[in-house]
CSV table of C-alpha atoms and ligand atoms in Angstrom, one decimal:
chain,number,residue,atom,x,y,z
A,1,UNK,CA,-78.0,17.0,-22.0
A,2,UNK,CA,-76.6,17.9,-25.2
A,3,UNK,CA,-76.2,15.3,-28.1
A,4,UNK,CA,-74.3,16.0,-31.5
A,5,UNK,CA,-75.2,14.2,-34.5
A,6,UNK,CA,-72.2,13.6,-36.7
A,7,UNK,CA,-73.4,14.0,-39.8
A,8,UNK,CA,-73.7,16.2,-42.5
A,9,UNK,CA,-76.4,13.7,-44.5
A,10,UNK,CA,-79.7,15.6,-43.7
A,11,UNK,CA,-81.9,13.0,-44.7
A,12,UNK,CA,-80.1,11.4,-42.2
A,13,UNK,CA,-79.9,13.9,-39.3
A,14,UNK,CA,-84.2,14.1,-40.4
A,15,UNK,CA,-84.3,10.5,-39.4
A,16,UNK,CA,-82.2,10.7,-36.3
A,17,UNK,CA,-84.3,13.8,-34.6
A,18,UNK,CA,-87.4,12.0,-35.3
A,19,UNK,CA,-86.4,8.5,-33.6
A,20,UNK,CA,-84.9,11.0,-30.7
A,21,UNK,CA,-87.4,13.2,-30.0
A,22,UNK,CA,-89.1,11.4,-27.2
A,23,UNK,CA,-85.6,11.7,-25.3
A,24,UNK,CA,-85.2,14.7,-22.8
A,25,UNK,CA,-81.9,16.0,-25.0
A,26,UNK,CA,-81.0,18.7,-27.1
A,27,UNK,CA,-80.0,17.5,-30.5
A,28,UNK,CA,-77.4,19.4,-32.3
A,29,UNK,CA,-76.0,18.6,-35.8
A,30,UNK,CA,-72.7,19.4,-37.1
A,31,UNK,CA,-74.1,22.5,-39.2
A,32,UNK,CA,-75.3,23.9,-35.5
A,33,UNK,CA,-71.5,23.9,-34.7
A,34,UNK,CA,-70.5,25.5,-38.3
A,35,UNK,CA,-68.5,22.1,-38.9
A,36,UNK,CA,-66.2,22.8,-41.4
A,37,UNK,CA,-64.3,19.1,-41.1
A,38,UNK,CA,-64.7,16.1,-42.5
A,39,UNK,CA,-63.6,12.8,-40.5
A,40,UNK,CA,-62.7,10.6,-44.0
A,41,UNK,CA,-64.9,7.1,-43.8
A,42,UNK,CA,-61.6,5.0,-44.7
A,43,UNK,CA,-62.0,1.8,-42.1
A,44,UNK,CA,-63.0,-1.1,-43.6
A,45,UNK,CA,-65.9,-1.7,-41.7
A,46,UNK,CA,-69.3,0.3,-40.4
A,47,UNK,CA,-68.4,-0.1,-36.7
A,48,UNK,CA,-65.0,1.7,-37.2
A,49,UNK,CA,-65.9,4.1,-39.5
A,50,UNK,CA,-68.6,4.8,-36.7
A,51,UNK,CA,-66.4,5.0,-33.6
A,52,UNK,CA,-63.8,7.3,-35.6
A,53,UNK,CA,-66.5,9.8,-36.4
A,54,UNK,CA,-67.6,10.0,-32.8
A,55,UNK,CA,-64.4,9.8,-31.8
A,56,UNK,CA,-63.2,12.6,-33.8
A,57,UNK,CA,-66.0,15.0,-33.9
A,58,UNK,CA,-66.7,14.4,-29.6
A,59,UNK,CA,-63.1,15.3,-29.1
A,60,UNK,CA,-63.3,17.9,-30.9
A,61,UNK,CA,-66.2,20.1,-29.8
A,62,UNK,CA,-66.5,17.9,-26.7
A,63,UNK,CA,-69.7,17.1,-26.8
A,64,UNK,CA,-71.5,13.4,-26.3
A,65,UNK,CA,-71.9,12.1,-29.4
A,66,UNK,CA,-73.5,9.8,-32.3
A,67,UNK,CA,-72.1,8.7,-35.0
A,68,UNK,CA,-73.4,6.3,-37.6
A,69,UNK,CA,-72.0,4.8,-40.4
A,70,UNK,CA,-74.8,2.8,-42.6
A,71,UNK,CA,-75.0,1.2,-46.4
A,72,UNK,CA,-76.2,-1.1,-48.4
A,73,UNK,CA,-75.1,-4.7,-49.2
A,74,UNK,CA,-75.9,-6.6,-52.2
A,75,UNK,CA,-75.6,-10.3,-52.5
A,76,UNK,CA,-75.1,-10.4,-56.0
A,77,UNK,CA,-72.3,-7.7,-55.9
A,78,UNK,CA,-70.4,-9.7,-52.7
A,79,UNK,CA,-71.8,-7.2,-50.2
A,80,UNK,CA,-70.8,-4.1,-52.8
A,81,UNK,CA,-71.2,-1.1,-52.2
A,82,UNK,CA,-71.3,-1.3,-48.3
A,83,UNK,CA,-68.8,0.9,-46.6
A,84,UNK,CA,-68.4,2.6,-50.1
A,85,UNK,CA,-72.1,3.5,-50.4
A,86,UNK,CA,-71.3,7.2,-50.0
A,87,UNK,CA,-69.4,7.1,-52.8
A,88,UNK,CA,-69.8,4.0,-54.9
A,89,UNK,CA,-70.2,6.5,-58.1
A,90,UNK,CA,-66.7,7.4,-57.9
A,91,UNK,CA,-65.5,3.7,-56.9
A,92,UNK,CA,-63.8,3.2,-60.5
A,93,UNK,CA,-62.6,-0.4,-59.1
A,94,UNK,CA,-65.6,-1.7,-58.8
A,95,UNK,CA,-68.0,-1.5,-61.9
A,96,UNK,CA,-66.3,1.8,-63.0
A,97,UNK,CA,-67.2,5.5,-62.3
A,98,UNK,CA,-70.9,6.3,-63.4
A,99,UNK,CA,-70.9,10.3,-64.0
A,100,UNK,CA,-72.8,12.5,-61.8
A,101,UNK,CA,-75.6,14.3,-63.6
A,102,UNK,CA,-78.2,15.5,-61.1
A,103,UNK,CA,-76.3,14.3,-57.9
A,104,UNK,CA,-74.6,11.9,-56.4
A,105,UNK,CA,-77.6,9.8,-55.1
A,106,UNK,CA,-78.6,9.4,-58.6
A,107,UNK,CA,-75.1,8.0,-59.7
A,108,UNK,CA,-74.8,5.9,-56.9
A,109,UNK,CA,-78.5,4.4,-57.8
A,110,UNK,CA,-77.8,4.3,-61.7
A,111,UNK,CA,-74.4,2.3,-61.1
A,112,UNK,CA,-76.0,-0.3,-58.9
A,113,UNK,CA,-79.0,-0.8,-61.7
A,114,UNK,CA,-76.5,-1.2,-64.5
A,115,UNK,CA,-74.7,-3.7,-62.5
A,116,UNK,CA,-77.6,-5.6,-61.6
A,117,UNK,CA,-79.2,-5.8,-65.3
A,118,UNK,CA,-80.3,-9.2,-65.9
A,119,UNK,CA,-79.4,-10.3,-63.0
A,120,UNK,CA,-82.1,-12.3,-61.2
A,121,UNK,CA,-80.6,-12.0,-57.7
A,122,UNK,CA,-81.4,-8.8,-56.3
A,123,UNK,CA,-81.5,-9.6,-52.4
A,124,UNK,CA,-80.0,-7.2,-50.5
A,125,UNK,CA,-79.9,-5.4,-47.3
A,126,UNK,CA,-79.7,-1.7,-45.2
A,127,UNK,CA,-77.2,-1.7,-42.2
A,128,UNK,CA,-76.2,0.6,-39.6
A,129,UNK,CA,-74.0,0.6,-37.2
A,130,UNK,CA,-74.6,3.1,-34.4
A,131,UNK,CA,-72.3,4.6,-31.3
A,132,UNK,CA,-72.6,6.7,-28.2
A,133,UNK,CA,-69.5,8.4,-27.2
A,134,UNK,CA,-68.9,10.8,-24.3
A,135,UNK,CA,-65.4,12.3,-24.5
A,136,UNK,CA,-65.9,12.8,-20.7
A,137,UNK,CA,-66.3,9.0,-19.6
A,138,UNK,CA,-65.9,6.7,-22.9
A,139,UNK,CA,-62.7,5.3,-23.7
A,140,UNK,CA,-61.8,4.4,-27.2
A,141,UNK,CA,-60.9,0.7,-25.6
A,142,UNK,CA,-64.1,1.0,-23.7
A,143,UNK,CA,-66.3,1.4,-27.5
A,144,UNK,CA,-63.6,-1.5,-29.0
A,145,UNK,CA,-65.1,-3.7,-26.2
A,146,UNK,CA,-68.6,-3.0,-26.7
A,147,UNK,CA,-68.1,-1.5,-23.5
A,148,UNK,CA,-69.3,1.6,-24.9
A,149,UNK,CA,-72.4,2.2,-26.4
A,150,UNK,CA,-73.4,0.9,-30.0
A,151,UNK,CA,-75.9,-1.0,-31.9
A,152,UNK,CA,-76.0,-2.2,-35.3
A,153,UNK,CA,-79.6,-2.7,-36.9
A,154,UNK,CA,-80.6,-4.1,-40.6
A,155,UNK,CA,-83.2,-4.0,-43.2
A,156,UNK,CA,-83.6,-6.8,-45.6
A,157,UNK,CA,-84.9,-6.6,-49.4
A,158,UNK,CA,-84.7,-6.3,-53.1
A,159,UNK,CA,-83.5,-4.3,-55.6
A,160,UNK,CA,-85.8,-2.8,-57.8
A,161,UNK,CA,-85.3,-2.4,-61.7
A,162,UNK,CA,-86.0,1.3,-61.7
A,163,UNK,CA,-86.4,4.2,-59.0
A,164,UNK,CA,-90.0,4.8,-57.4
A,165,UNK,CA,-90.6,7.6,-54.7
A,166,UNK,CA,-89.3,10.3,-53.6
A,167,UNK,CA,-89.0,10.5,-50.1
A,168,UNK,CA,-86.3,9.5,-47.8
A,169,UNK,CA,-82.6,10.0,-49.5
A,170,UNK,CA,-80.0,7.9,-51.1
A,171,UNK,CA,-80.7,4.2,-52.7
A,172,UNK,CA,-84.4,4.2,-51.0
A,173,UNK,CA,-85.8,4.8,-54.4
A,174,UNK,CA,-84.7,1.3,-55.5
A,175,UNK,CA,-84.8,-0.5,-51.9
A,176,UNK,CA,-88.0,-2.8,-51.6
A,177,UNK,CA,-88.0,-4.1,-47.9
A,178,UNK,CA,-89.4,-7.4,-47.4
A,179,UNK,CA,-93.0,-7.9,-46.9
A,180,UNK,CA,-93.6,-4.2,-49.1
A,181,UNK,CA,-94.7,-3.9,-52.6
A,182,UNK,CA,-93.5,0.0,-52.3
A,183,UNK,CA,-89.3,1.0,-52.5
A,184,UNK,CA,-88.3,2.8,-49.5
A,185,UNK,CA,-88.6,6.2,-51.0
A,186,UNK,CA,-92.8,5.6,-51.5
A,187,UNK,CA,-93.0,5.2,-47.6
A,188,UNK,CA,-93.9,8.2,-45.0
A,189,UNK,CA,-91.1,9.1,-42.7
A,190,UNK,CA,-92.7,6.9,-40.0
A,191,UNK,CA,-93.3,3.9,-41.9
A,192,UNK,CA,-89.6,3.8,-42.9
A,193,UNK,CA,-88.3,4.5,-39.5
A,194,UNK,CA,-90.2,1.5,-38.1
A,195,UNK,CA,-88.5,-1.0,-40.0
A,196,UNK,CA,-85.7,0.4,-41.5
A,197,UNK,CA,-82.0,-0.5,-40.1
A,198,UNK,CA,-81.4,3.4,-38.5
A,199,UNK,CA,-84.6,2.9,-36.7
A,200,UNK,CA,-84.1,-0.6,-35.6
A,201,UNK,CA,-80.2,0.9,-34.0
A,202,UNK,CA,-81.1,4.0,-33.0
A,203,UNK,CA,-83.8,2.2,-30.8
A,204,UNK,CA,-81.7,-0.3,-29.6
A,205,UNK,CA,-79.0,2.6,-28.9
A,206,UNK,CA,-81.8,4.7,-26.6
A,207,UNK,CA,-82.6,1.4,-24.6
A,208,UNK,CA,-78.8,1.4,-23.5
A,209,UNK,CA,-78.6,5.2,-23.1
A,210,UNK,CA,-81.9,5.3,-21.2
A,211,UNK,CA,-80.3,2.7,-18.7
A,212,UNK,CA,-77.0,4.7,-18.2
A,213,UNK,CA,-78.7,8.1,-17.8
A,214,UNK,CA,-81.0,6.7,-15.2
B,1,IMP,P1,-72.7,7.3,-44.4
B,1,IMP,O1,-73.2,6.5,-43.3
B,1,IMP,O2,-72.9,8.8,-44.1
B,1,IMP,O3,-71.3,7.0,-44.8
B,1,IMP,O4,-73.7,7.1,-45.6
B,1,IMP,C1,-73.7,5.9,-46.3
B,1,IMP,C2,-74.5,6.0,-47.6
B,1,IMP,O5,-75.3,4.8,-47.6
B,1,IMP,C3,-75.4,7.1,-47.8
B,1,IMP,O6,-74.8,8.2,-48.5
B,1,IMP,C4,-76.5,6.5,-48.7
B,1,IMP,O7,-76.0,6.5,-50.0
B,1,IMP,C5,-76.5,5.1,-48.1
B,1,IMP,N1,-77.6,4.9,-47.1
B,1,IMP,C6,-77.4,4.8,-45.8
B,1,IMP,N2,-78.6,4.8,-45.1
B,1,IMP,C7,-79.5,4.9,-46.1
B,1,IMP,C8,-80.9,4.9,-46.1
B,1,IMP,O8,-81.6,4.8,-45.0
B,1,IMP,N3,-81.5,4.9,-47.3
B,1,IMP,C9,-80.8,5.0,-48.4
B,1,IMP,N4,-79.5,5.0,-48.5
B,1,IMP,C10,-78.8,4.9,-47.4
């Protein structure tokens, strides 16, 4: 069976072939396809941002398909950037635009420190929302319902007042899970797929499909 991964991240798609690589599928991304669309991430939650990228994408080259759509939320910002993550730099309605200098990781992470400065409440969390759609047998109605596959997993923490680490990819530098006195970016590819929300969904997510391929 052949799987596509809509994404274009590829410290995502990194993460996603590691947690499926036990599976007996072939795991295609969107640059195996020569993708040359982009479904735009404009619902206002994870779980339908999600379901329109698999939606869109597994119509489209009619393949099965997973999708995420992941962020992070910050108490002190009222969930902030969340389904903006991608693009928080650019969000000039919330906090202003920060310019892009190196990229737009970096922009996203130097907005969310200025915002936070002095500011003793730094909780915050990782989420992700996961779905499994097969154009051949899923039904939008069917994923609405839960019917369809999906999973949604989390990874709680702090903030951190500067960047450490360089693994991983977008606000990991600055993303201290609990119970860790390293940021995301300072742990091995393992470690952060043990504990991090992807890991925790995409898990979840092979449980289901495991039960419906068997
Ligand atoms: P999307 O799911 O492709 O829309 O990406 C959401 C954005 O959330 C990414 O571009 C990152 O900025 C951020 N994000 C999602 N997952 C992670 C993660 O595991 N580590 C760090 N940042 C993440």
């Amino acid at each position: 069976m052949k799987i596509l991964i809509a994404t274009t991240n590829q410290g995502k798609l990194k993460e996603f072939k590691r947690l499926l690589k036990d599976l007996d599928i072939e795991v295609l991304s969107l640059k195996d396809m020569n993708n040359t669309f982009e479904v735009e991430e404009d619902r206002p939650t994870f779980i339908e941002n999600a379901i329109k990228k698999a939606k869109e994408y597994g119509d489209f080259y009619k393949l099965p398909v997973i999708a995420e759509d992941a962020g992070l939320e910050i108490e002190a910002l009222g969930g902030f950037p969340g389904v903006y993550s991608a693009r928080f730099f650019a969000l000039s309605t919330f906090g202003g635009e920060e310019p892009v200098q190196d990229n737009k990781d970096r922009a996203n992470i130097l907005k969310v420190l200025r915002l936070l400065e002095n500011q003793e409440n730094r909780k915050a969390r990782f989420v992700s929302n996961v779905v499994f759609y097969n154009p051949e047998n899923s039904t939008e109605e069917e994923i609405d319902k839960g019917f369809g596959l999906w999973s949604e997993g989390y990874c709680y923490g702090e903030i951190t007042t500067q960047p450490y680490g360089e693994e991983g990819f977008g606000y990991d530098p600055i993303f201290k899970p609990e119970g860790y006195d390293k940021t995301m970016a300072q742990l091995t590819p393992e470690e952060k797929n043990k504990i991090s929300h992807r890991g925790k969904a995409v898990r979840k997510l092979i449980k289901n499909l495991s039960k419906l391929l068997s």
